[in-house]
Tab-separated table of N, CA and C in Angstrom:
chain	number	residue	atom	x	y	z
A	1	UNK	N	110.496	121.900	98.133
A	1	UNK	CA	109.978	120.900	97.222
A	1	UNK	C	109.520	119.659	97.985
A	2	UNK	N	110.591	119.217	98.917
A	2	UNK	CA	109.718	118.215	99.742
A	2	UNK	C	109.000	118.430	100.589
A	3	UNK	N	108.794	119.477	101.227
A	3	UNK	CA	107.757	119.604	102.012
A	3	UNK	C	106.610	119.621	101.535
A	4	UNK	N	106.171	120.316	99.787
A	4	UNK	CA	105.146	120.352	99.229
A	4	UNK	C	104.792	118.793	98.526
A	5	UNK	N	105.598	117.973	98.246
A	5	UNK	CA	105.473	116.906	97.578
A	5	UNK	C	104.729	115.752	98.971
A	6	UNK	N	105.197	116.123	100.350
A	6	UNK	CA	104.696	115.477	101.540
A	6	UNK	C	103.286	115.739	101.726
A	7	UNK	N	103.205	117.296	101.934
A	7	UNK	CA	101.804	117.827	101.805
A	7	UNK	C	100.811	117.265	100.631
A	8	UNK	N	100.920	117.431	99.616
A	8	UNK	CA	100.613	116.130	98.701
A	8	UNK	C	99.743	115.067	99.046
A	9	UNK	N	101.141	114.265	99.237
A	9	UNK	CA	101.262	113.071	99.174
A	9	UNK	C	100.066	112.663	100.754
A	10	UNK	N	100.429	113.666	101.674
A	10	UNK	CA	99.684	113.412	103.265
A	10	UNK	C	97.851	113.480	102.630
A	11	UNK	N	97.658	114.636	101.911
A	11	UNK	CA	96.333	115.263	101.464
A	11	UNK	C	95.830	114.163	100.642
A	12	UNK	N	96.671	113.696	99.904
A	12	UNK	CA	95.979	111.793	98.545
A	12	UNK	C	95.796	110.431	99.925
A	13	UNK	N	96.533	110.403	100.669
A	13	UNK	CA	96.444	109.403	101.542
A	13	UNK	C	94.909	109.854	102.640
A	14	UNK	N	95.003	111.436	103.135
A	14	UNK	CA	93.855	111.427	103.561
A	14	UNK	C	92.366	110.925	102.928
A	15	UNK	N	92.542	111.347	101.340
A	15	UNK	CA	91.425	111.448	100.530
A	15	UNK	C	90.925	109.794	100.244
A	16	UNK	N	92.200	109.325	100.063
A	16	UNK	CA	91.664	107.405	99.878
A	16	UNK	C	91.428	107.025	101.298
A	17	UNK	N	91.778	107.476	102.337
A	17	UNK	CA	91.243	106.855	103.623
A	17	UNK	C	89.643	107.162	103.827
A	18	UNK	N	89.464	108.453	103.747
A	18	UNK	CA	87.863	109.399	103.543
A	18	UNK	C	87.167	108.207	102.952
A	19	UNK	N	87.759	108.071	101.340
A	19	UNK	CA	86.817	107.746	99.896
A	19	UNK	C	86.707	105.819	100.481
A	20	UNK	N	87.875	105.211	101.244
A	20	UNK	CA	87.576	103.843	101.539
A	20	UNK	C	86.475	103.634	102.562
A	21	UNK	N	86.647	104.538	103.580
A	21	UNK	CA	85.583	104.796	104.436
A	21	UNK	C	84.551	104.899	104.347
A	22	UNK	N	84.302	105.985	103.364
A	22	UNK	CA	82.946	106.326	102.737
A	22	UNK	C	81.917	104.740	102.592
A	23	UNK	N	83.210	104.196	101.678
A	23	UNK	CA	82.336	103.131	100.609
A	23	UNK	C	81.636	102.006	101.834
A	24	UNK	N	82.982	102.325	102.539
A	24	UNK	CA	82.651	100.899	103.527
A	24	UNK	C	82.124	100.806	104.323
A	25	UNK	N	81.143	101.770	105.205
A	25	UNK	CA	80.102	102.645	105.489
A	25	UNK	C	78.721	102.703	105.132
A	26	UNK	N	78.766	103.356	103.722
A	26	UNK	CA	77.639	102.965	102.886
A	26	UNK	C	77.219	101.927	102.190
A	27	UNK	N	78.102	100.948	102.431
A	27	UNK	CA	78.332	99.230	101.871
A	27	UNK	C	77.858	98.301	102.700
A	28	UNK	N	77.971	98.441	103.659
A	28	UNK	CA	77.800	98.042	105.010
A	28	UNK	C	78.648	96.734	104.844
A	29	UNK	N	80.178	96.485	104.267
A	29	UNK	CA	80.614	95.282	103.581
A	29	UNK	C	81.062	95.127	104.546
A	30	UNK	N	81.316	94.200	105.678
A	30	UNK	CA	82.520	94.084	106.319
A	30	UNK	C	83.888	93.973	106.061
A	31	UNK	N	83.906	92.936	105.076
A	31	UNK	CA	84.974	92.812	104.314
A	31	UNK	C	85.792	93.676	104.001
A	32	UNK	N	85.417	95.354	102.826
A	32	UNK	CA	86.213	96.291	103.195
A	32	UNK	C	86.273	96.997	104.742
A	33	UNK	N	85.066	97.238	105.138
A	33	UNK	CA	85.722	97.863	106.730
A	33	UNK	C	87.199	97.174	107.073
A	34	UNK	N	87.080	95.899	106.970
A	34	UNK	CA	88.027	95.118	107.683
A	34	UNK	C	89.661	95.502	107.222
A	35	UNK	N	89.000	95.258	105.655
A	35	UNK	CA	90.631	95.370	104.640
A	35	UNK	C	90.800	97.054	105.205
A	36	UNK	N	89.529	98.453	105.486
A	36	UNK	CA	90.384	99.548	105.631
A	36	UNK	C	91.059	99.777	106.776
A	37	UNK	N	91.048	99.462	107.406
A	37	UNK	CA	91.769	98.506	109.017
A	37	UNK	C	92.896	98.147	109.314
A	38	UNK	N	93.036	97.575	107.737
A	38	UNK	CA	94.415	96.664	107.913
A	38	UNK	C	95.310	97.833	106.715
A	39	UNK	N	94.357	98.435	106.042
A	39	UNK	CA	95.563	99.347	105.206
A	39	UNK	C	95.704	100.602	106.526
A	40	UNK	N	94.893	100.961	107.072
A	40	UNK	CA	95.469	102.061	107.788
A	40	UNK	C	96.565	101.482	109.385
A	41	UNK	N	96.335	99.900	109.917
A	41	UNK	CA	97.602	99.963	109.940
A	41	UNK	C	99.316	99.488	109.868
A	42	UNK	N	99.144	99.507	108.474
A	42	UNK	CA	100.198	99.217	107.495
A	42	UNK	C	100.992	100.613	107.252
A	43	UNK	N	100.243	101.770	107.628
A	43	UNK	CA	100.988	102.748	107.198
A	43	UNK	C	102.722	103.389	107.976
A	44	UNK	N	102.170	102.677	109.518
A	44	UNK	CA	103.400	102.672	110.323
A	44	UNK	C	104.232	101.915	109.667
A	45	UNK	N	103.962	100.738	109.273
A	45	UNK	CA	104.917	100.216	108.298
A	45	UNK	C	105.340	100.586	106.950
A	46	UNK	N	104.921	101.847	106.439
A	46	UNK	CA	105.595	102.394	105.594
A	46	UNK	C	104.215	103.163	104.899
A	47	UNK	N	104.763	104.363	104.298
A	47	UNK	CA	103.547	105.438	103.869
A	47	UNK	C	103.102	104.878	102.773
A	48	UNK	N	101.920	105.625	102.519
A	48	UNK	CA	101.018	105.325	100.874
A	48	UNK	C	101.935	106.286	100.418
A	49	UNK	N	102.215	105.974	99.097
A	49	UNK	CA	103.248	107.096	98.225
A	49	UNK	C	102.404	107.302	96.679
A	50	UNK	N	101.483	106.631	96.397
A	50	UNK	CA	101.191	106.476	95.407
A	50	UNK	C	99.384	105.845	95.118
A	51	UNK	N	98.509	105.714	93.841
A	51	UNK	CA	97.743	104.870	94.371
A	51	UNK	C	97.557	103.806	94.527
A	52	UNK	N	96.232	103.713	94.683
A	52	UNK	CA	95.869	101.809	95.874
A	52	UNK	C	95.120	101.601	94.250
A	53	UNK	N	95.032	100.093	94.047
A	53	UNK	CA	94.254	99.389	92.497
A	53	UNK	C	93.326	98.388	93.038
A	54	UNK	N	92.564	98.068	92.516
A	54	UNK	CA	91.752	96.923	92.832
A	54	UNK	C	91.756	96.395	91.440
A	55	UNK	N	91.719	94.788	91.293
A	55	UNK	CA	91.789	93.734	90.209
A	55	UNK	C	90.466	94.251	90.100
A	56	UNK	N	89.937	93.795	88.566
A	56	UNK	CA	88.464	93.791	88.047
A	56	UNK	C	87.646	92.866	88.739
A	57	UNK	N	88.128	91.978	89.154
A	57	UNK	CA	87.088	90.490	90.069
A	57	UNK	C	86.621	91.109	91.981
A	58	UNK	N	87.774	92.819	92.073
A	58	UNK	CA	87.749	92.977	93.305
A	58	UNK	C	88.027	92.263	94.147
A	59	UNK	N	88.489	90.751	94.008
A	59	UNK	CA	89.160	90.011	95.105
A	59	UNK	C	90.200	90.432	96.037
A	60	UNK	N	90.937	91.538	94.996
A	60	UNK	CA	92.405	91.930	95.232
A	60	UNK	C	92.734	93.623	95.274
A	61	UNK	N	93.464	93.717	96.271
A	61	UNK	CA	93.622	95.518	96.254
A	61	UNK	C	95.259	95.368	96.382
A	62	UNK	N	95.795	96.589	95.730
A	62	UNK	CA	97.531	96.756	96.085
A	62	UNK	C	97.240	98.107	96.624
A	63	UNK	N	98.277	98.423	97.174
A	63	UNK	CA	98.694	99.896	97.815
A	63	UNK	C	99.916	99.992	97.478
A	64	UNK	N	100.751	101.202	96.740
A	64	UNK	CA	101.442	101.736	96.668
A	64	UNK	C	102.540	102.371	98.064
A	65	UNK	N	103.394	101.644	98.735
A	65	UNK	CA	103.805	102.632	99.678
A	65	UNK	C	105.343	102.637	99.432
A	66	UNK	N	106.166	102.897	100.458
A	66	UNK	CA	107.570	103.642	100.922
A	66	UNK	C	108.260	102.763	100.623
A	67	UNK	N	107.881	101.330	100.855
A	67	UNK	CA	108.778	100.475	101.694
A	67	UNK	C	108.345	99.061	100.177
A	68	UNK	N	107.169	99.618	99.403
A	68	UNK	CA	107.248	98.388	98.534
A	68	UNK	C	105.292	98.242	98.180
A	69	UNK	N	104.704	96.842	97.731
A	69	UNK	CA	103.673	97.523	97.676
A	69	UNK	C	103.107	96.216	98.166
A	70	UNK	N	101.630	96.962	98.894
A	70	UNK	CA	100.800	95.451	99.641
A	70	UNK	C	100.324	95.230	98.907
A	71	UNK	N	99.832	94.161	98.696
A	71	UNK	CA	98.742	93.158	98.087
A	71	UNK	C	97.772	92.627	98.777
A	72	UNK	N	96.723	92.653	99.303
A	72	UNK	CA	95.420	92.356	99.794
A	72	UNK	C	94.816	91.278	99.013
A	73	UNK	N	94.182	90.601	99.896
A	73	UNK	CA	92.877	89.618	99.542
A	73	UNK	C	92.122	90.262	99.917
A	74	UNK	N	90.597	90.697	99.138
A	74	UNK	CA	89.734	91.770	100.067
A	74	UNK	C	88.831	90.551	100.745
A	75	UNK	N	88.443	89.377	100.130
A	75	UNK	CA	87.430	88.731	100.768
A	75	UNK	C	87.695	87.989	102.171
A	76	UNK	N	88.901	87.654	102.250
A	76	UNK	CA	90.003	87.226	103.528
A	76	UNK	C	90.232	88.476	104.353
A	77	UNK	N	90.557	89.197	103.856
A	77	UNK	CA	90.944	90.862	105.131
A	77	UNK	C	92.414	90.120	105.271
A	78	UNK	N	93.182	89.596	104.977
A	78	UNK	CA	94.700	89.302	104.361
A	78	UNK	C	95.622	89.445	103.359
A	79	UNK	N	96.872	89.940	104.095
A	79	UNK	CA	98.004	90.318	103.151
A	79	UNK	C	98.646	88.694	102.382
A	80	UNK	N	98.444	89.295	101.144
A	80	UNK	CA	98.795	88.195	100.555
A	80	UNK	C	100.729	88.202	100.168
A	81	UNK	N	100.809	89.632	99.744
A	81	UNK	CA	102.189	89.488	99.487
A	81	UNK	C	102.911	91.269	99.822
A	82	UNK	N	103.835	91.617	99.918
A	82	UNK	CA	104.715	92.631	100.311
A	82	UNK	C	105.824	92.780	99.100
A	83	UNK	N	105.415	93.283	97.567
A	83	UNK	CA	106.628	93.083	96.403
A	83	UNK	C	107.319	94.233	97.108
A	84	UNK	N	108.967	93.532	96.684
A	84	UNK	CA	109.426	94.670	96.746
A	84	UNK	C	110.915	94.785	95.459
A	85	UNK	N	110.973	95.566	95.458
A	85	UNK	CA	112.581	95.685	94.535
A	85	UNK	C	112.584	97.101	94.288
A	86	UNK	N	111.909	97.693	93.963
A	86	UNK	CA	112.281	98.921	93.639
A	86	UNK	C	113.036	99.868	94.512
A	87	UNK	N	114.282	101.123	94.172
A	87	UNK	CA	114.836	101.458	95.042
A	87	UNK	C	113.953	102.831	95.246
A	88	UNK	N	113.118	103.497	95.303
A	88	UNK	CA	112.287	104.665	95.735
A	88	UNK	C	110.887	104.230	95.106
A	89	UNK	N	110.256	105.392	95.727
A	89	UNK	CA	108.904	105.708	95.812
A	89	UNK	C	108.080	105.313	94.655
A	90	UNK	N	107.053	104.516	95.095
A	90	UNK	CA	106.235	103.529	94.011
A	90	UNK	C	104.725	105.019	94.122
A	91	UNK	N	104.864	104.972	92.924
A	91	UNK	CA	103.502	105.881	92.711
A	91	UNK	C	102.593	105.356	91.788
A	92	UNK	N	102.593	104.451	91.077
A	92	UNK	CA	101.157	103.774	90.513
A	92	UNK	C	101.136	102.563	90.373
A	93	UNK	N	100.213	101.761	90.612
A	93	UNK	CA	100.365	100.021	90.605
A	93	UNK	C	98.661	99.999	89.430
A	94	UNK	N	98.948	99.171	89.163
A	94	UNK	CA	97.811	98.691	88.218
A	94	UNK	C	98.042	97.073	87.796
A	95	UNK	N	96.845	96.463	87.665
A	95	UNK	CA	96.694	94.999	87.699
A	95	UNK	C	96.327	94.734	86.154
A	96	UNK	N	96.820	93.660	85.952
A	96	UNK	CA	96.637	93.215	84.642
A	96	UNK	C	94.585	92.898	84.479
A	97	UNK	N	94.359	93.181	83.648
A	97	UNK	CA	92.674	92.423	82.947
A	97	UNK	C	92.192	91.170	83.882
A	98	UNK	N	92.895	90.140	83.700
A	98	UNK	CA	92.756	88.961	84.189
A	98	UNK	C	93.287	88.684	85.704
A	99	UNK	N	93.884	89.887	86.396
A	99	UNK	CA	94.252	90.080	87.330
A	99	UNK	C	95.350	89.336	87.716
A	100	UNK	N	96.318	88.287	87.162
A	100	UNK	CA	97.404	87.705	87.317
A	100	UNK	C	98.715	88.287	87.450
A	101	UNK	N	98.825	89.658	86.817
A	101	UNK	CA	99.946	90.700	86.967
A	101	UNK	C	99.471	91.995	87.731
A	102	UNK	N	100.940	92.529	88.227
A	102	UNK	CA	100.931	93.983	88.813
A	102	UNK	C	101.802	94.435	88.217
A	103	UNK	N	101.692	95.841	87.398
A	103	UNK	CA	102.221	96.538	86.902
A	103	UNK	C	102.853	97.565	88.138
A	104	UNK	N	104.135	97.848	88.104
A	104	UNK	CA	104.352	99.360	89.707
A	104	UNK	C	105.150	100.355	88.655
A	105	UNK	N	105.271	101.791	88.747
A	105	UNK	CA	106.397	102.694	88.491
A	105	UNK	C	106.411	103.236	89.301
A	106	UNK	N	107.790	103.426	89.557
A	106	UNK	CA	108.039	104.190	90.495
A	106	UNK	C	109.531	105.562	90.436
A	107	UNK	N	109.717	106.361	91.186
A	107	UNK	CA	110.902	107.348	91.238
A	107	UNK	C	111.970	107.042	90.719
A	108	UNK	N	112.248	105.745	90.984
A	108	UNK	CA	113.516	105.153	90.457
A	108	UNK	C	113.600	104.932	88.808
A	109	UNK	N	112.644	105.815	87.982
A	109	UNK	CA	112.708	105.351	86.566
A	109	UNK	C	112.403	103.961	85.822
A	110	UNK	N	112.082	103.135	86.644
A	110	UNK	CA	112.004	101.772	86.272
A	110	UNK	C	110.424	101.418	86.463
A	111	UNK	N	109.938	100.667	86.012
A	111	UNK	CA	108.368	99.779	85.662
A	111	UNK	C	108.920	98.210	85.915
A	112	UNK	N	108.137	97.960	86.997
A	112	UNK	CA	108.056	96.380	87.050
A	112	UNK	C	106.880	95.874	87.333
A	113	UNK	N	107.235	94.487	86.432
A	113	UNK	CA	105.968	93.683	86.761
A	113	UNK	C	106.015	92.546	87.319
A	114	UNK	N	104.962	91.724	88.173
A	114	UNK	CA	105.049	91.198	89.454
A	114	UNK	C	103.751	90.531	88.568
A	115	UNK	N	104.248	89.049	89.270
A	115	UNK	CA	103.292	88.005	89.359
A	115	UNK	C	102.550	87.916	90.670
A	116	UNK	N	101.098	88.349	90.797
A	116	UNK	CA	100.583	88.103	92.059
A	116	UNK	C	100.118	87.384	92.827
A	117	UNK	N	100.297	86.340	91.714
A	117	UNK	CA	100.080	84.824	93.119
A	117	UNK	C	101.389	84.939	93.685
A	118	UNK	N	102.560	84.767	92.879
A	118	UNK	CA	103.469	84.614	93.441
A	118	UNK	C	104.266	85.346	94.534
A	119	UNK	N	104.619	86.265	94.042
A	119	UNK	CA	104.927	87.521	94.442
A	119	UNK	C	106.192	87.812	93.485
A	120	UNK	N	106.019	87.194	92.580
A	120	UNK	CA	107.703	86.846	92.141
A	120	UNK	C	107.237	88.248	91.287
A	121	UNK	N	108.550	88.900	90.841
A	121	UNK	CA	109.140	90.331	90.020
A	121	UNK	C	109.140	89.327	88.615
A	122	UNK	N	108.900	89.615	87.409
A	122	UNK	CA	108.618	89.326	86.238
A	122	UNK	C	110.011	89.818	85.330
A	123	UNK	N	109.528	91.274	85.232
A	123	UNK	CA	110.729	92.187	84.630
A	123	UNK	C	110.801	93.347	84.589
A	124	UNK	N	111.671	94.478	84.642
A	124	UNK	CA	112.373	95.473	85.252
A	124	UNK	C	112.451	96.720	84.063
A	125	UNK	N	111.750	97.029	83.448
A	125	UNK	CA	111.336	97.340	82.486
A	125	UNK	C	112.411	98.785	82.576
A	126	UNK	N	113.093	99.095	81.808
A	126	UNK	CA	114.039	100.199	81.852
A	126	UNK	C	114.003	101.174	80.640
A	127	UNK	N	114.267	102.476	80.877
A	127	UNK	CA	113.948	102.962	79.453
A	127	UNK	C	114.223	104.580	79.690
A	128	UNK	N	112.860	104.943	80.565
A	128	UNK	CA	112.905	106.209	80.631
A	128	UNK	C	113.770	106.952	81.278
A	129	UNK	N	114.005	107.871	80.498
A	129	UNK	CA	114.706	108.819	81.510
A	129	UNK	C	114.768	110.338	82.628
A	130	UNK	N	113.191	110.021	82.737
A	130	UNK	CA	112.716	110.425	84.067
A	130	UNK	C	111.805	109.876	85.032
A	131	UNK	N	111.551	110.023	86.015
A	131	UNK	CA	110.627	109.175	87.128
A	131	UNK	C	109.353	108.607	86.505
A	132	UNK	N	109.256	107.231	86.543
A	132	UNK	CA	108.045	107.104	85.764
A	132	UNK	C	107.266	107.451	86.691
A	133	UNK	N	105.699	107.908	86.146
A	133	UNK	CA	104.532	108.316	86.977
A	133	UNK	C	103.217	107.228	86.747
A	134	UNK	N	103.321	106.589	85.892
A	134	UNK	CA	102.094	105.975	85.596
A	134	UNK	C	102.160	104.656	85.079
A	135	UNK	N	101.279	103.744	84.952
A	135	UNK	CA	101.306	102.289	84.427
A	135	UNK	C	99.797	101.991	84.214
A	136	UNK	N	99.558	101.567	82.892
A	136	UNK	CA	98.133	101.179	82.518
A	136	UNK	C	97.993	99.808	81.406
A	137	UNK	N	97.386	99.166	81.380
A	137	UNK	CA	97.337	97.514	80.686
A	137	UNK	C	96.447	98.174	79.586
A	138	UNK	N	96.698	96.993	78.262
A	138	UNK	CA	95.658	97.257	77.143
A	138	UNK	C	94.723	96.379	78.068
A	139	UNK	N	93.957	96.511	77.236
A	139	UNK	CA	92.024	95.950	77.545
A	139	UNK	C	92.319	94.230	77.333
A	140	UNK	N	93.704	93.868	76.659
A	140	UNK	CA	93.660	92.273	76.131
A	140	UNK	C	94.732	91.920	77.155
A	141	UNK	N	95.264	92.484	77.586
A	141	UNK	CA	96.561	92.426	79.004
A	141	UNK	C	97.941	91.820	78.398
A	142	UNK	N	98.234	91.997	76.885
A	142	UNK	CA	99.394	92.167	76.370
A	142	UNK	C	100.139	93.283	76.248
A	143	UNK	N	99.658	94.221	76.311
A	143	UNK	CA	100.628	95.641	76.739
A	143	UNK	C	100.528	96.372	77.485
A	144	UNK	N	101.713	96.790	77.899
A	144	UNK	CA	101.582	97.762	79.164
A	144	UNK	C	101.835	99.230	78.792
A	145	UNK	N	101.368	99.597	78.933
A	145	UNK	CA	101.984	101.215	78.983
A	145	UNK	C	102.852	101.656	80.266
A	146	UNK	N	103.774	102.698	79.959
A	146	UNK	CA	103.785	103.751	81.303
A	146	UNK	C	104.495	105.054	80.755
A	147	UNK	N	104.069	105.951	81.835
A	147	UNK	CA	104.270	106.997	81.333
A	147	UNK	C	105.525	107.823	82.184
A	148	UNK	N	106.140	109.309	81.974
A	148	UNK	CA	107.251	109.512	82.716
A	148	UNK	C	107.685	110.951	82.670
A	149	UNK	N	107.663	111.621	83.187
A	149	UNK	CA	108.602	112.866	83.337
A	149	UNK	C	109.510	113.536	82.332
A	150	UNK	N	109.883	112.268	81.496
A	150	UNK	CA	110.918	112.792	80.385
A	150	UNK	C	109.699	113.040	78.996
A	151	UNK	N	108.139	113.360	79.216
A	151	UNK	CA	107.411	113.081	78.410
A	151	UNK	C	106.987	112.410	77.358
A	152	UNK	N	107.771	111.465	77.747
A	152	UNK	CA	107.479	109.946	77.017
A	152	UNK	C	106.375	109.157	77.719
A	153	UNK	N	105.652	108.223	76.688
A	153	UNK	CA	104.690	106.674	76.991
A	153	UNK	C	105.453	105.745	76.330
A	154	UNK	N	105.904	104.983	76.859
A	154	UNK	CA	106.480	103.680	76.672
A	154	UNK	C	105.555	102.434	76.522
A	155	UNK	N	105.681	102.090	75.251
A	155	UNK	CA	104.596	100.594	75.614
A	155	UNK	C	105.375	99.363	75.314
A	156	UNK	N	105.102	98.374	75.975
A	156	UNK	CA	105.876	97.110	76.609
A	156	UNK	C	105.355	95.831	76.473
A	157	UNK	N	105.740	94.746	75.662
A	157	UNK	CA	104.958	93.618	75.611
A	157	UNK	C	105.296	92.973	76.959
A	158	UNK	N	103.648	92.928	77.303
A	158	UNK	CA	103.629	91.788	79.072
A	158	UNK	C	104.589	90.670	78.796
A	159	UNK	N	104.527	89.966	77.501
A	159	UNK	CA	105.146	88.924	78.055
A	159	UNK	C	106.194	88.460	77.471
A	160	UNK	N	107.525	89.223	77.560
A	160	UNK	CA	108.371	88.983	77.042
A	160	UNK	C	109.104	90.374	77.686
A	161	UNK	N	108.719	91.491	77.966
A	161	UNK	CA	109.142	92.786	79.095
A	161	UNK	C	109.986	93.537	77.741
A	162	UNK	N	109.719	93.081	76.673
A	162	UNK	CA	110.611	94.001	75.666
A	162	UNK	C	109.704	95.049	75.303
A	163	UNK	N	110.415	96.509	74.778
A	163	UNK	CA	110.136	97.794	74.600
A	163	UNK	C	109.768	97.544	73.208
A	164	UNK	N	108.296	98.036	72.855
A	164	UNK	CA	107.575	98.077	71.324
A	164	UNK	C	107.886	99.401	70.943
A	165	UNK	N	107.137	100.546	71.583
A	165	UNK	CA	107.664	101.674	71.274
A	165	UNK	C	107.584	102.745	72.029
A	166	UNK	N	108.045	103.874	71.384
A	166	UNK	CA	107.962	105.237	72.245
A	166	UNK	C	107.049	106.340	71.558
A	167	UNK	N	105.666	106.852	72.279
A	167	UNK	CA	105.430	108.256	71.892
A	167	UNK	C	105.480	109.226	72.320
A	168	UNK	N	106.217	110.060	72.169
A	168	UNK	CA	106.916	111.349	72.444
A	168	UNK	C	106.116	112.581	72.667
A	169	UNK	N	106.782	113.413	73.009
A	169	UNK	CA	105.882	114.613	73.610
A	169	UNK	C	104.450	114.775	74.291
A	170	UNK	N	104.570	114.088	75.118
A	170	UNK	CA	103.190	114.048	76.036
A	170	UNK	C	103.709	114.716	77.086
A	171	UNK	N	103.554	116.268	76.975
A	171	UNK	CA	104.110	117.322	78.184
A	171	UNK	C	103.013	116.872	79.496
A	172	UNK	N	103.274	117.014	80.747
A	172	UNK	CA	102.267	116.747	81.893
A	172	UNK	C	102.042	115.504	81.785
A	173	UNK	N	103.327	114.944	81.394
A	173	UNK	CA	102.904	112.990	82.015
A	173	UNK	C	103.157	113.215	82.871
């Protein structure tokens, strides 16, 4: 199981290195060349486990890894912040609308959200009772979704971190 979940996980990290490359290449941006530079080497400092998000303004990219998740300035080619709290493997980050929040879930069953100027952890969103896999914002950036293993979607008011509700049976979350 872990060897196939590595294989994976090695084959998604190749494919966003390819697909950043690609862009930054045919972009001729420096800016990403630069930022793919600095994510590939960040990885000695801990693996991609999950995916990378970019804010809607593109100022800002996160990466999902081992050890917690980066935060990028893309127009600087600088790490802005390193969140960390979670105790395992972060597999989806997603940014709020207005780009002021980061949504992460990760292995550990838990959803947190992170202020990204700050770097500060918001709230610790608890519930499910299997690995969450996913995190997605409404379109107005008052709710969060995430999704989880125990085939539940959980949705979450941003600002207040309390549980609205649960819809059930979504087999292949």
């Amino acid at each position: 199981m872990q060897k196939t979940l590595f294989l994976i996980l090695t084959i998604g990290l190749a494919i966003c290195v390819i697909s950043l490359n690609t862009v930054a290449q045919d972009a001729q941006d420096w800016h990403l060349r630069g930022l793919l530079e600095g994510v590939k080497a960040r990885i000695g400092r801990g693996s991609i486990t999950g995916n990378i998000a970019s804010c809607d303004d593109g100022k800002r990219l996160a990466v999902a890894c081992s050890i917690g998740i980066w935060v990028y300035d893309v127009e600087t080619d600088k790490t802005l912040n390193l969140l960390t709290g979670h105790t395992e493997w972060i597999l989806s980050v997603a940014f709020s609308p207005d780009g002021s929040l980061l949504a992460s879930a990760s292995i550990d069953r838990t959803v947190r959200v992170w202020d990204v100027h700050t770097g500060t952890e918001l709230w610790t969103l608890q519930g499910h009772e299997g690995r969450t896999t996913d995190v997605a914002f409404s379109q107005d950036g008052k709710t969060l979704a995430s999704a989880s293993e125990d085939e539940t979607i959980r949705l979450w008011d941003v600002h207040t971190g309390k549980h609205l509700r649960t819809l059930e049976g979504h087999i292949g979350v």
